[in-house]
PDB file of C-alpha atoms in Angstrom:
ATOM      1  CA  MET A   1       0.000   0.000   0.000  1.00 43.00           C
ATOM      2  CA  LYS A   2       2.835   2.351   0.920  1.00 39.00           C
ATOM      3  CA  LYS A   3       4.502   1.511  -2.412  1.00 40.00           C
ATOM      4  CA  VAL A   4       1.329   2.478  -4.345  1.00 39.00           C
ATOM      5  CA  ILE A   5       1.039   5.775  -2.498  1.00 36.00           C
ATOM      6  CA  SER A   6       4.676   6.569  -3.208  1.00 39.00           C
ATOM      7  CA  ILE A   7       4.187   5.928  -6.920  1.00 36.00           C
ATOM      8  CA  LEU A   8       1.136   8.184  -6.995  1.00 36.00           C
ATOM      9  CA  LEU A   9       3.045  10.982  -5.245  1.00 36.00           C
ATOM     10  CA  VAL A  10       5.844  10.748  -7.779  1.00 38.00           C
ATOM     11  CA  LEU A  11       3.369  10.924 -10.636  1.00 38.00           C
ATOM     12  CA  ILE A  12       1.591  13.961  -9.167  1.00 39.00           C
ATOM     13  CA  LEU A  13       4.857  15.822  -8.530  1.00 39.00           C
ATOM     14  CA  GLY A  14       6.053  15.004 -12.039  1.00 44.00           C
ATOM     15  CA  LEU A  15       2.841  16.345 -13.527  1.00 41.00           C
ATOM     16  CA  GLY A  16       3.240  19.589 -11.540  1.00 43.00           C
ATOM     17  CA  VAL A  17       6.776  20.085 -12.792  1.00 38.00           C
ATOM     18  CA  PHE A  18       5.650  19.438 -16.385  1.00 37.00           C
ATOM     19  CA  THR A  19       2.838  21.956 -16.043  1.00 36.00           C
ATOM     20  CA  ALA A  20       5.096  24.618 -14.513  1.00 34.00           C
ATOM     21  CA  CYS A  21       7.648  24.245 -17.316  1.00 34.00           C
ATOM     22  CA  SER A  22       4.916  24.526 -19.939  1.00 31.00           C
ATOM     23  CA  ASN A  23       3.686  27.821 -18.426  1.00 32.00           C
ATOM     24  CA  GLU A  24       7.214  29.224 -18.368  1.00 33.00           C
ATOM     25  CA  GLU A  25       7.697  28.316 -22.024  1.00 37.00           C
ATOM     26  CA  ASP A  26       4.448  30.052 -23.197  1.00 40.00           C
ATOM     27  CA  PRO A  27       5.888  33.602 -23.585  1.00 37.00           C
ATOM     28  CA  ALA A  28       8.809  32.269 -25.604  1.00 40.00           C
ATOM     29  CA  ASP A  29       6.473  30.298 -27.847  1.00 41.00           C
ATOM     30  CA  THR A  30       4.353  33.338 -28.709  1.00 37.00           C
ATOM     31  CA  SER A  31       4.813  33.956 -32.404  1.00 37.00           C
ATOM     32  CA  GLU A  32       3.699  37.626 -32.408  1.00 37.00           C
ATOM     33  CA  THR A  33       4.311  40.665 -30.202  1.00 32.00           C
ATOM     34  CA  THR A  34       2.705  44.084 -30.502  1.00 32.00           C
ATOM     35  CA  GLU A  35       4.465  47.403 -30.077  1.00 36.00           C
ATOM     36  CA  ALA A  36       2.182  50.341 -29.212  1.00 34.00           C
ATOM     37  CA  THR A  37       2.963  53.735 -30.663  1.00 38.00           C
ATOM     38  CA  GLU A  38       1.323  57.112 -30.148  1.00 43.00           C
ATOM     39  CA  GLY A  39      -0.077  57.258 -33.677  1.00 47.00           C
ATOM     40  CA  GLY A  40      -1.183  53.627 -33.844  1.00 48.00           C
ATOM     41  CA  GLU A  41       0.215  50.098 -33.671  1.00 46.00           C
ATOM     42  CA  THR A  42       2.536  48.020 -35.766  1.00 42.00           C
ATOM     43  CA  THR A  43       2.451  44.250 -35.361  1.00 38.00           C
ATOM     44  CA  THR A  44       5.755  42.394 -35.607  1.00 35.00           C
ATOM     45  CA  GLY A  45       6.047  38.704 -36.507  1.00 35.00           C
ATOM     46  CA  ASP A  46       8.802  36.133 -35.898  1.00 40.00           C
ATOM     47  CA  GLU A  47      11.270  37.819 -38.234  1.00 40.00           C
ATOM     48  CA  GLY A  48      10.424  41.420 -37.161  1.00 38.00           C
ATOM     49  CA  GLU A  49       8.591  42.334 -40.361  1.00 41.00           C
ATOM     50  CA  ASP A  50       5.991  45.111 -40.129  1.00 50.00           C
ATOM     51  CA  GLU A  51       2.415  44.134 -40.851  1.00 66.00           C
ATOM     52  CA  ALA A  52      -0.732  46.251 -41.173  1.00 86.00           C
ATOM     53  CA  LEU A  53      -0.620  49.867 -39.997  1.00 94.00           C
ATOM     54  CA  SER A  54      -3.276  50.907 -37.522  1.00 97.00           C
ATOM     55  CA  GLY A  55      -4.129  54.096 -35.679  1.00 97.00           C
ATOM     56  CA  THR A  56      -5.343  57.645 -36.208  1.00 98.00           C
ATOM     57  CA  VAL A  57      -3.385  60.724 -37.259  1.00 98.00           C
ATOM     58  CA  LYS A  58      -4.854  64.189 -36.700  1.00 98.00           C
ATOM     59  CA  THR A  59      -4.142  66.697 -39.462  1.00 98.00           C
ATOM     60  CA  GLY A  60      -5.668  69.983 -40.552  1.00 98.00           C
ATOM     61  CA  GLY A  61      -5.211  73.349 -42.231  1.00 96.00           C
ATOM     62  CA  SER A  62      -5.528  74.666 -45.783  1.00 94.00           C
ATOM     63  CA  THR A  63      -8.904  74.439 -47.501  1.00 91.00           C
ATOM     64  CA  SER A  64      -7.266  74.875 -50.912  1.00 91.00           C
ATOM     65  CA  VAL A  65      -5.784  71.394 -50.717  1.00 95.00           C
ATOM     66  CA  GLU A  66      -9.167  69.790 -50.008  1.00 94.00           C
ATOM     67  CA  LYS A  67      -9.645  68.107 -53.379  1.00 93.00           C
ATOM     68  CA  VAL A  68      -6.195  66.549 -53.730  1.00 96.00           C
ATOM     69  CA  MET A  69      -5.843  65.787 -50.014  1.00 97.00           C
ATOM     70  CA  THR A  70      -9.204  64.023 -49.922  1.00 97.00           C
ATOM     71  CA  ALA A  71      -8.087  61.860 -52.849  1.00 98.00           C
ATOM     72  CA  LEU A  72      -4.750  61.077 -51.182  1.00 98.00           C
ATOM     73  CA  ILE A  73      -6.357  60.196 -47.853  1.00 98.00           C
ATOM     74  CA  TYR A  74      -8.997  58.035 -49.519  1.00 98.00           C
ATOM     75  CA  GLN A  75      -6.389  55.972 -51.369  1.00 98.00           C
ATOM     76  CA  PHE A  76      -4.079  55.674 -48.350  1.00 98.00           C
ATOM     77  CA  GLN A  77      -6.926  54.425 -46.158  1.00 98.00           C
ATOM     78  CA  ALA A  78      -8.035  52.005 -48.878  1.00 98.00           C
ATOM     79  CA  ASP A  79      -4.507  50.578 -48.876  1.00 97.00           C
ATOM     80  CA  ASN A  80      -4.389  50.586 -45.056  1.00 98.00           C
ATOM     81  CA  PRO A  81      -7.918  49.819 -43.751  1.00 97.00           C
ATOM     82  CA  ASP A  82      -6.920  50.058 -40.079  1.00 97.00           C
ATOM     83  CA  ALA A  83      -5.311  53.491 -40.470  1.00 98.00           C
ATOM     84  CA  THR A  84      -7.256  56.768 -40.287  1.00 98.00           C
ATOM     85  CA  ILE A  85      -6.125  60.234 -41.388  1.00 98.00           C
ATOM     86  CA  GLU A  86      -8.334  62.959 -39.914  1.00 98.00           C
ATOM     87  CA  TYR A  87      -8.343  66.239 -41.871  1.00 98.00           C
ATOM     88  CA  GLU A  88      -9.858  69.445 -40.465  1.00 97.00           C
ATOM     89  CA  MET A  89     -10.247  72.279 -42.988  1.00 94.00           C
ATOM     90  CA  ASN A  90      -9.604  75.549 -41.185  1.00 92.00           C
ATOM     91  CA  GLY A  91      -6.959  77.448 -43.176  1.00 91.00           C
ATOM     92  CA  SER A  92      -3.188  77.305 -43.469  1.00 93.00           C
ATOM     93  CA  GLY A  93      -2.662  79.549 -40.442  1.00 93.00           C
ATOM     94  CA  ASP A  94      -4.530  77.208 -38.124  1.00 95.00           C
ATOM     95  CA  GLY A  95      -2.841  74.191 -39.690  1.00 96.00           C
ATOM     96  CA  ILE A  96       0.568  75.642 -38.868  1.00 97.00           C
ATOM     97  CA  LYS A  97      -0.445  76.918 -35.416  1.00 96.00           C
ATOM     98  CA  ASN A  98      -1.973  73.593 -34.401  1.00 97.00           C
ATOM     99  CA  THR A  99       1.108  71.722 -35.573  1.00 98.00           C
ATOM    100  CA  ILE A 100       3.254  73.950 -33.362  1.00 97.00           C
ATOM    101  CA  SER A 101       0.984  73.240 -30.369  1.00 96.00           C
ATOM    102  CA  GLY A 102       0.987  69.501 -31.034  1.00 96.00           C
ATOM    103  CA  MET A 103      -2.733  69.277 -31.792  1.00 97.00           C
ATOM    104  CA  TYR A 104      -1.892  68.100 -35.324  1.00 98.00           C
ATOM    105  CA  GLU A 105       0.865  65.690 -36.221  1.00 98.00           C
ATOM    106  CA  ILE A 106       0.707  66.997 -39.788  1.00 98.00           C
ATOM    107  CA  GLY A 107      -0.431  70.451 -40.845  1.00 98.00           C
ATOM    108  CA  HIS A 108      -1.624  71.396 -44.336  1.00 98.00           C
ATOM    109  CA  SER A 109      -0.453  74.698 -45.803  1.00 96.00           C
ATOM    110  CA  SER A 110      -0.815  76.375 -49.166  1.00 92.00           C
ATOM    111  CA  ARG A 111       1.927  78.872 -48.362  1.00 91.00           C
ATOM    112  CA  ASP A 112       5.541  78.630 -47.249  1.00 91.00           C
ATOM    113  CA  LEU A 113       6.496  79.114 -43.603  1.00 94.00           C
ATOM    114  CA  LYS A 114       7.039  82.660 -42.390  1.00 90.00           C
ATOM    115  CA  THR A 115      10.611  83.756 -41.748  1.00 90.00           C
ATOM    116  CA  ASP A 116       9.834  86.224 -38.956  1.00 90.00           C
ATOM    117  CA  GLY A 117      10.471  83.659 -36.219  1.00 93.00           C
ATOM    118  CA  THR A 118       6.838  82.889 -35.417  1.00 93.00           C
ATOM    119  CA  GLU A 119       6.925  79.587 -37.287  1.00 95.00           C
ATOM    120  CA  ASP A 120      10.426  78.391 -36.450  1.00 95.00           C
ATOM    121  CA  GLY A 121      10.859  74.760 -35.473  1.00 96.00           C
ATOM    122  CA  LEU A 122       8.745  73.444 -38.327  1.00 97.00           C
ATOM    123  CA  VAL A 123       9.508  71.692 -41.596  1.00 97.00           C
ATOM    124  CA  ALA A 124       7.395  72.327 -44.722  1.00 97.00           C
ATOM    125  CA  THR A 125       7.582  69.491 -47.242  1.00 97.00           C
ATOM    126  CA  PRO A 126       6.240  70.449 -50.703  1.00 97.00           C
ATOM    127  CA  TYR A 127       4.186  67.825 -52.531  1.00 98.00           C
ATOM    128  CA  ALA A 128       2.305  69.749 -55.246  1.00 97.00           C
ATOM    129  CA  ILE A 129       2.393  72.967 -57.269  1.00 95.00           C
ATOM    130  CA  ASP A 130      -0.897  74.816 -57.728  1.00 93.00           C
ATOM    131  CA  GLY A 131      -1.891  77.836 -59.753  1.00 95.00           C
ATOM    132  CA  ILE A 132      -3.918  80.667 -58.228  1.00 96.00           C
ATOM    133  CA  ALA A 133      -6.739  81.484 -60.620  1.00 97.00           C
ATOM    134  CA  VAL A 134      -8.225  84.973 -60.818  1.00 98.00           C
ATOM    135  CA  VAL A 135     -11.963  84.425 -61.280  1.00 98.00           C
ATOM    136  CA  VAL A 136     -14.868  86.633 -62.303  1.00 98.00           C
ATOM    137  CA  HIS A 137     -18.512  86.112 -63.193  1.00 98.00           C
ATOM    138  CA  GLN A 138     -19.041  84.296 -66.492  1.00 97.00           C
ATOM    139  CA  ASP A 139     -20.639  87.387 -68.049  1.00 97.00           C
ATOM    140  CA  ASN A 140     -17.664  89.630 -67.250  1.00 97.00           C
ATOM    141  CA  GLU A 141     -15.989  90.999 -70.417  1.00 96.00           C
ATOM    142  CA  VAL A 142     -12.496  91.449 -68.944  1.00 98.00           C
ATOM    143  CA  GLU A 143     -10.015  88.923 -70.345  1.00 97.00           C
ATOM    144  CA  SER A 144      -6.686  89.762 -68.699  1.00 98.00           C
ATOM    145  CA  LEU A 145      -5.298  91.605 -65.680  1.00 98.00           C
ATOM    146  CA  ASN A 146      -1.717  92.257 -64.610  1.00 97.00           C
ATOM    147  CA  ALA A 147      -0.176  92.462 -61.146  1.00 95.00           C
ATOM    148  CA  ASP A 148      -0.468  96.256 -60.944  1.00 95.00           C
ATOM    149  CA  GLN A 149      -4.157  96.195 -61.880  1.00 97.00           C
ATOM    150  CA  LEU A 150      -4.926  93.447 -59.380  1.00 97.00           C
ATOM    151  CA  ARG A 151      -3.064  95.306 -56.649  1.00 95.00           C
ATOM    152  CA  ASP A 152      -4.983  98.504 -57.403  1.00 95.00           C
ATOM    153  CA  ILE A 153      -8.303  96.631 -57.433  1.00 97.00           C
ATOM    154  CA  TYR A 154      -7.617  94.950 -54.098  1.00 96.00           C
ATOM    155  CA  THR A 155      -6.419  98.170 -52.428  1.00 94.00           C
ATOM    156  CA  GLY A 156      -9.379 100.172 -53.727  1.00 95.00           C
ATOM    157  CA  LYS A 157      -7.508 102.416 -56.174  1.00 95.00           C
ATOM    158  CA  ILE A 158      -9.458 100.901 -59.074  1.00 97.00           C
ATOM    159  CA  THR A 159     -13.146 100.650 -58.249  1.00 98.00           C
ATOM    160  CA  ASN A 160     -14.905 100.330 -61.607  1.00 98.00           C
ATOM    161  CA  TRP A 161     -14.610  97.618 -64.276  1.00 98.00           C
ATOM    162  CA  SER A 162     -14.454 100.296 -66.986  1.00 98.00           C
ATOM    163  CA  GLU A 163     -10.982 101.231 -65.712  1.00 98.00           C
ATOM    164  CA  VAL A 164      -9.621  97.836 -66.793  1.00 98.00           C
ATOM    165  CA  GLY A 165     -11.524  97.342 -70.043  1.00 96.00           C
ATOM    166  CA  GLY A 166     -14.860  96.149 -68.695  1.00 97.00           C
ATOM    167  CA  LYS A 167     -18.322  97.621 -68.485  1.00 97.00           C
ATOM    168  CA  ASP A 168     -19.251 100.627 -66.368  1.00 98.00           C
ATOM    169  CA  ALA A 169     -19.974  98.858 -63.080  1.00 98.00           C
ATOM    170  CA  PRO A 170     -18.543  98.932 -59.550  1.00 98.00           C
ATOM    171  CA  ILE A 171     -16.094  96.147 -58.678  1.00 98.00           C
ATOM    172  CA  THR A 172     -16.992  93.818 -55.807  1.00 98.00           C
ATOM    173  CA  VAL A 173     -13.742  92.584 -54.262  1.00 98.00           C
ATOM    174  CA  VAL A 174     -13.781  89.046 -52.838  1.00 98.00           C
ATOM    175  CA  THR A 175     -10.870  87.827 -50.740  1.00 97.00           C
ATOM    176  CA  ARG A 176      -9.898  85.078 -48.294  1.00 95.00           C
ATOM    177  CA  GLU A 177      -9.535  85.328 -44.521  1.00 92.00           C
ATOM    178  CA  ALA A 178      -6.274  86.677 -43.089  1.00 88.00           C
ATOM    179  CA  SER A 179      -4.918  83.212 -42.150  1.00 87.00           C
ATOM    180  CA  SER A 180      -5.427  81.795 -45.658  1.00 90.00           C
ATOM    181  CA  GLY A 181      -2.349  80.471 -47.438  1.00 90.00           C
ATOM    182  CA  THR A 182      -3.922  81.358 -50.783  1.00 92.00           C
ATOM    183  CA  ARG A 183      -4.335  84.965 -49.660  1.00 93.00           C
ATOM    184  CA  SER A 184      -0.708  85.156 -48.495  1.00 90.00           C
ATOM    185  CA  ALA A 185       0.630  83.739 -51.757  1.00 91.00           C
ATOM    186  CA  PHE A 186      -1.658  85.935 -53.887  1.00 94.00           C
ATOM    187  CA  ALA A 187      -0.721  89.062 -51.948  1.00 92.00           C
ATOM    188  CA  GLU A 188       3.007  88.355 -52.206  1.00 89.00           C
ATOM    189  CA  ILE A 189       2.923  87.783 -55.967  1.00 92.00           C
ATOM    190  CA  ILE A 190       0.922  90.912 -56.843  1.00 93.00           C
ATOM    191  CA  GLY A 191       2.877  93.058 -54.380  1.00 90.00           C
ATOM    192  CA  LEU A 192       0.320  93.591 -51.625  1.00 86.00           C
ATOM    193  CA  GLU A 193       1.788  94.516 -48.252  1.00 71.00           C
ATOM    194  CA  GLU A 194      -0.155  91.989 -46.192  1.00 57.00           C
ATOM    195  CA  ASP A 195       1.453  93.176 -42.961  1.00 54.00           C
ATOM    196  CA  ASP A 196      -0.535  96.360 -43.394  1.00 53.00           C
ATOM    197  CA  ALA A 197      -4.002  95.653 -41.979  1.00 49.00           C
ATOM    198  CA  THR A 198      -5.539  98.165 -44.379  1.00 56.00           C
ATOM    199  CA  ALA A 199      -3.910  96.706 -47.504  1.00 85.00           C
ATOM    200  CA  ILE A 200      -7.085  95.094 -48.835  1.00 92.00           C
ATOM    201  CA  VAL A 201     -10.016  97.442 -49.254  1.00 93.00           C
ATOM    202  CA  ALA A 202     -12.271  97.425 -46.195  1.00 92.00           C
ATOM    203  CA  SER A 203     -15.398  96.819 -48.274  1.00 95.00           C
ATOM    204  CA  ALA A 204     -14.076  93.459 -49.550  1.00 97.00           C
ATOM    205  CA  THR A 205     -16.174  90.358 -49.002  1.00 97.00           C
ATOM    206  CA  THR A 206     -14.152  87.845 -46.980  1.00 97.00           C
ATOM    207  CA  CYS A 207     -14.662  84.115 -47.582  1.00 96.00           C
ATOM    208  CA  ASP A 208     -13.324  81.317 -45.393  1.00 93.00           C
ATOM    209  CA  SER A 209     -12.754  78.717 -48.112  1.00 93.00           C
ATOM    210  CA  THR A 210     -11.966  78.258 -51.793  1.00 92.00           C
ATOM    211  CA  GLY A 211     -15.474  76.958 -52.418  1.00 93.00           C
ATOM    212  CA  ALA A 212     -17.021  80.023 -50.806  1.00 96.00           C
ATOM    213  CA  VAL A 213     -15.023  82.310 -53.112  1.00 97.00           C
ATOM    214  CA  GLN A 214     -16.252  80.450 -56.177  1.00 98.00           C
ATOM    215  CA  THR A 215     -19.877  80.534 -55.021  1.00 98.00           C
ATOM    216  CA  THR A 216     -19.744  84.233 -54.144  1.00 98.00           C
ATOM    217  CA  VAL A 217     -18.216  85.251 -57.477  1.00 98.00           C
ATOM    218  CA  SER A 218     -20.622  83.061 -59.455  1.00 98.00           C
ATOM    219  CA  GLN A 219     -23.577  84.869 -57.889  1.00 98.00           C
ATOM    220  CA  ASN A 220     -22.364  88.446 -58.456  1.00 98.00           C
ATOM    221  CA  GLU A 221     -21.800  89.849 -61.975  1.00 97.00           C
ATOM    222  CA  ASN A 222     -19.389  92.491 -60.655  1.00 98.00           C
ATOM    223  CA  ALA A 223     -17.288  90.291 -58.374  1.00 98.00           C
ATOM    224  CA  ILE A 224     -13.638  89.301 -58.628  1.00 98.00           C
ATOM    225  CA  GLY A 225     -11.854  86.693 -56.532  1.00 98.00           C
ATOM    226  CA  TYR A 226      -8.891  84.331 -56.476  1.00 98.00           C
ATOM    227  CA  MET A 227      -8.797  80.620 -55.751  1.00 96.00           C
ATOM    228  CA  SER A 228      -6.963  77.352 -56.239  1.00 93.00           C
ATOM    229  CA  PHE A 229      -6.873  76.369 -59.917  1.00 94.00           C
ATOM    230  CA  SER A 230      -7.455  72.714 -59.020  1.00 89.00           C
ATOM    231  CA  ASP A 231     -10.891  73.646 -57.633  1.00 91.00           C
ATOM    232  CA  VAL A 232     -12.073  75.917 -60.450  1.00 95.00           C
ATOM    233  CA  ASP A 233     -15.411  74.923 -61.988  1.00 96.00           C
ATOM    234  CA  THR A 234     -15.640  76.733 -65.341  1.00 95.00           C
ATOM    235  CA  THR A 235     -19.389  76.148 -65.458  1.00 97.00           C
ATOM    236  CA  LYS A 236     -19.657  78.549 -62.518  1.00 97.00           C
ATOM    237  CA  VAL A 237     -16.895  81.141 -62.977  1.00 98.00           C
ATOM    238  CA  LYS A 238     -14.581  82.504 -65.648  1.00 98.00           C
ATOM    239  CA  THR A 239     -10.794  82.576 -65.236  1.00 98.00           C
ATOM    240  CA  VAL A 240      -8.961  85.781 -66.169  1.00 98.00           C
ATOM    241  CA  GLN A 241      -5.532  85.725 -67.775  1.00 98.00           C
ATOM    242  CA  PHE A 242      -2.629  86.943 -65.641  1.00 97.00           C
ATOM    243  CA  ASP A 243      -0.292  89.202 -67.601  1.00 96.00           C
ATOM    244  CA  GLY A 244      -1.820  87.866 -70.825  1.00 96.00           C
ATOM    245  CA  VAL A 245      -1.306  84.179 -69.973  1.00 98.00           C
ATOM    246  CA  GLU A 246      -4.236  81.801 -69.494  1.00 97.00           C
ATOM    247  CA  ILE A 247      -3.988  79.495 -66.504  1.00 97.00           C
ATOM    248  CA  SER A 248      -3.655  75.816 -67.431  1.00 94.00           C
ATOM    249  CA  THR A 249      -1.619  72.758 -66.539  1.00 90.00           C
ATOM    250  CA  GLU A 250       0.643  73.511 -69.508  1.00 93.00           C
ATOM    251  CA  THR A 251       1.298  77.173 -68.589  1.00 95.00           C
ATOM    252  CA  LEU A 252       1.977  76.204 -64.999  1.00 93.00           C
ATOM    253  CA  LYS A 253       4.367  73.512 -66.164  1.00 90.00           C
ATOM    254  CA  ASP A 254       6.322  75.786 -68.538  1.00 93.00           C
ATOM    255  CA  ASP A 255       6.340  78.556 -65.893  1.00 92.00           C
ATOM    256  CA  SER A 256       4.681  81.115 -68.159  1.00 96.00           C
ATOM    257  CA  TYR A 257       1.805  81.555 -65.685  1.00 97.00           C
ATOM    258  CA  LYS A 258       3.416  83.223 -62.684  1.00 94.00           C
ATOM    259  CA  LEU A 259       0.549  83.306 -60.190  1.00 96.00           C
ATOM    260  CA  LYS A 260       1.234  79.996 -58.434  1.00 94.00           C
ATOM    261  CA  ARG A 261       2.415  78.442 -55.167  1.00 92.00           C
ATOM    262  CA  GLU A 262       3.251  75.095 -53.562  1.00 94.00           C
ATOM    263  CA  PHE A 263       1.222  72.891 -51.225  1.00 96.00           C
ATOM    264  CA  TYR A 264       3.033  71.686 -48.101  1.00 97.00           C
ATOM    265  CA  LEU A 265       2.866  69.017 -45.408  1.00 98.00           C
ATOM    266  CA  VAL A 266       4.021  70.688 -42.181  1.00 98.00           C
ATOM    267  CA  THR A 267       5.649  68.783 -39.309  1.00 98.00           C
ATOM    268  CA  LYS A 268       7.741  69.601 -36.248  1.00 97.00           C
ATOM    269  CA  GLU A 269      11.452  69.753 -36.929  1.00 96.00           C
ATOM    270  CA  GLY A 270      13.283  66.744 -35.494  1.00 94.00           C
ATOM    271  CA  ALA A 271      10.088  65.022 -34.343  1.00 93.00           C
ATOM    272  CA  THR A 272       9.716  61.259 -34.678  1.00 96.00           C
ATOM    273  CA  LEU A 273       6.404  60.753 -36.429  1.00 97.00           C
ATOM    274  CA  SER A 274       4.083  57.887 -35.628  1.00 97.00           C
ATOM    275  CA  PRO A 275       4.279  54.970 -38.097  1.00 98.00           C
ATOM    276  CA  VAL A 276       0.945  55.930 -39.686  1.00 98.00           C
ATOM    277  CA  ALA A 277       1.917  59.602 -40.109  1.00 98.00           C
ATOM    278  CA  GLN A 278       5.291  58.717 -41.619  1.00 98.00           C
ATOM    279  CA  ALA A 279       3.709  56.144 -43.926  1.00 98.00           C
ATOM    280  CA  PHE A 280       1.171  58.734 -45.119  1.00 98.00           C
ATOM    281  CA  ILE A 281       3.868  61.306 -45.947  1.00 98.00           C
ATOM    282  CA  ASP A 282       5.859  58.618 -47.755  1.00 98.00           C
ATOM    283  CA  PHE A 283       2.749  57.718 -49.763  1.00 98.00           C
ATOM    284  CA  VAL A 284       2.051  61.349 -50.744  1.00 98.00           C
ATOM    285  CA  LEU A 285       5.604  61.671 -52.084  1.00 98.00           C
ATOM    286  CA  SER A 286       5.587  58.270 -53.793  1.00 98.00           C
ATOM    287  CA  ASP A 287       4.922  57.693 -57.503  1.00 97.00           C
ATOM    288  CA  ALA A 288       1.340  56.657 -56.670  1.00 98.00           C
ATOM    289  CA  GLY A 289       0.754  59.759 -54.560  1.00 98.00           C
ATOM    290  CA  GLN A 290       2.268  62.086 -57.137  1.00 97.00           C
ATOM    291  CA  GLN A 291       0.059  60.536 -59.799  1.00 97.00           C
ATOM    292  CA  LEU A 292      -2.974  61.507 -57.707  1.00 97.00           C
ATOM    293  CA  VAL A 293      -1.529  65.030 -57.532  1.00 96.00           C
ATOM    294  CA  THR A 294      -1.397  65.088 -61.338  1.00 94.00           C
ATOM    295  CA  ASP A 295      -4.907  63.643 -61.609  1.00 94.00           C
ATOM    296  CA  ASN A 296      -6.201  66.622 -59.590  1.00 92.00           C
ATOM    297  CA  ASN A 297      -4.914  69.358 -61.954  1.00 87.00           C
ATOM    298  CA  LEU A 298      -1.764  69.972 -59.923  1.00 93.00           C
ATOM    299  CA  LEU A 299       1.886  69.614 -60.820  1.00 94.00           C
ATOM    300  CA  PRO A 300       3.976  67.006 -59.007  1.00 95.00           C
ATOM    301  CA  VAL A 301       7.095  68.205 -57.189  1.00 92.00           C
ATOM    302  CA  ASP A 302       9.471  65.695 -58.803  1.00 75.00           C
TER     303      ASP A 302
END
């Protein structure tokens, strides 16, 4: 009887040792580990290869880039179903400001960074070249305006269309909000001193987006505005030549149309981006991303 009990005890102890060893081996047997990152997760297999991207990246800024950025985000998310790129349209100024504060990991700007020290510590990566179209109502007879005429119209020195070859009618000036990248680029090219708060005539109608400019001009026979060429709908507004050159993909490409600017992705200098944010920037600059830029009436940067 004692011999039987001894055998049973040996078997029970052996089973306990076997079980304990199995539990200790479990972590080593796990074939996958997950590394968490601020902007999402990357899953690493046995050989350390990255698998599907996942997570959310907050971005925002320029409204002028809406059309091309929406297309880029749509394709990136289609390629990476577990990744989300949030895009708030609130103007280049807010895009830059919120990148500085850390609210956005990527800011969208349709102007270059200021050199007065207020936007130091940022990096602006260009990914597209866009023309700024001068637009009027479809019934407007004026065909071309130069920089001096545009500057005089926007400062209130020219107030009637008859002064620039049009009919006898007062000019309704339409502009963008002060933080707009399109406004900054437009003002710089035509020689407007944007640091002067009174530079643009006080009676100007101010719009907070490219779409709002187009709608406002299309509904007023005497209006003039400026907007991103990639968003122009010629069934609603008419584009005016700048210095005798019609805006088109070809004239932007051969540099004969001078009223143009670049679109930028803005990030903090020296910052390590989350995997999703870095992957998105890489996609925008890739051949596939640059093809989408071309498909949206913009010029690629390469």
